[in-house]
Amino acid sequence: MKLGIVGLGRMGGNIARRLMDADHECVVFDANPEAVKAVAADGAEGCDSLEALVERLPAPRAIWLMLPAGEITEGTIDRLGTLLEQGDTVIEGGNAYFKDDVRRSHRLREKGLHYVDVGVSGGVWGRERGYCLMIGGEKSVVEGLDPIFHTLAPGRGDIETTPGRENFDERAEIGYLHCGPVGAGHFVKMVHNGIEYGMMQAYAEGFDILRNRDKEELPEDERYDLNLADIAEVWRRGSVISSWLLDLTSIALTEDHELSEFSGQVSDSGEGRWTIEAAIEEAVPVNVLSSALYTRFRSRTDNTYGEKLLSAMRKQFGGHAEASGD
């Protein structure tokens, strides 16, 4: 397929490259000309404007946005609404708020345009590993884009199929899923990220306890000088708390046991807050997820070794540079 991609940052550029590795054609644009040049050097058709990108795509067009949530995405969708033709599709692949998806889809539908929202998990490792995709949109439109999603997904790999799944959606076993109508994809990704906050916080607190076991105020025969990198490594192998996040924790601790490049001021990118808002709307208690979010707020004025580890995990999976505050 031939796909337009707008936004060639940490993930957008590698999404284009993974597609081109499988012989899809990509027409790309970014406000940063150097980002366009870099992806064009790998085989994409680079453009210097949205207008040029639209002109170079055959109808019906599909354009994937991989931009920061907020005004940049909003403005780009508004502009595309004036450039695209009936039957074209806008795919929003950033971490958008699901209610914004619903609102935008109504606006585009009035012009005969389709809207698909895709929650993307995979971070900076996605070109090699593939991306877990959570998709919202009209069934027929999503099915028409299936070759794109199938290519971006990780595939079955060596993970065994869960017994009893004969009557379930086999796409989930490949690593992508049509979750429901517009907004459903980003809603599922939002909750995914809320859970991620809680999992990361649990690791961070546990390793903080391990690190502080050699304090002088503890009884001498109950103090332990523990090697955290080795503990992370052994837990990766057969432990019930093994996960990709633990894999990345092991990498970070092996690179720098003290995590000296991190201050421990942990940013949040919005999805954690939106998850808590959804829980309030639904009257669902989320003690762990809300606590993990509030800890990130507190970390910006008072931080611990555990929060350094949170920052290290964010850098490992998403390439997120630690901010000095929000």
mmCIF file of C-alpha atoms in Angstrom, residues 15 25 69 91 98-99 133 150 159 186 188 224 244 297-298 308 312:
data_model
loop_
_atom_site.group_PDB
_atom_site.id
_atom_site.type_symbol
_atom_site.label_atom_id
_atom_site.label_comp_id
_atom_site.label_asym_id
_atom_site.label_seq_id
_atom_site.Cartn_x
_atom_site.Cartn_y
_atom_site.Cartn_z
ATOM 1 C CA ILE A 15 6.906 3.271 11.438
ATOM 2 C CA GLU A 25 5.395 2.923 -0.171
ATOM 3 C CA ALA A 69 -1.228 15.371 21.275
ATOM 4 C CA ILE A 91 -5.245 7.889 10.840
ATOM 5 C CA PHE A 98 -10.303 9.431 22.889
ATOM 6 C CA LYS A 99 -12.950 12.120 23.291
ATOM 7 C CA LEU A 133 -1.783 -1.660 17.806
ATOM 8 C CA HIS A 150 -0.518 -6.416 9.773
ATOM 9 C CA ILE A 159 4.480 -16.726 22.101
ATOM 10 C CA HIS A 186 -7.103 5.330 21.990
ATOM 11 C CA VAL A 188 -7.737 1.052 25.222
ATOM 12 C CA TYR A 224 22.559 -6.332 52.624
ATOM 13 C CA TRP A 244 9.562 -6.308 29.004
ATOM 14 C CA PHE A 297 3.660 14.795 40.414
ATOM 15 C CA ARG A 298 5.478 14.632 43.744
ATOM 16 C CA LYS A 308 15.359 7.767 38.931
ATOM 17 C CA ALA A 312 15.425 5.311 33.247
#
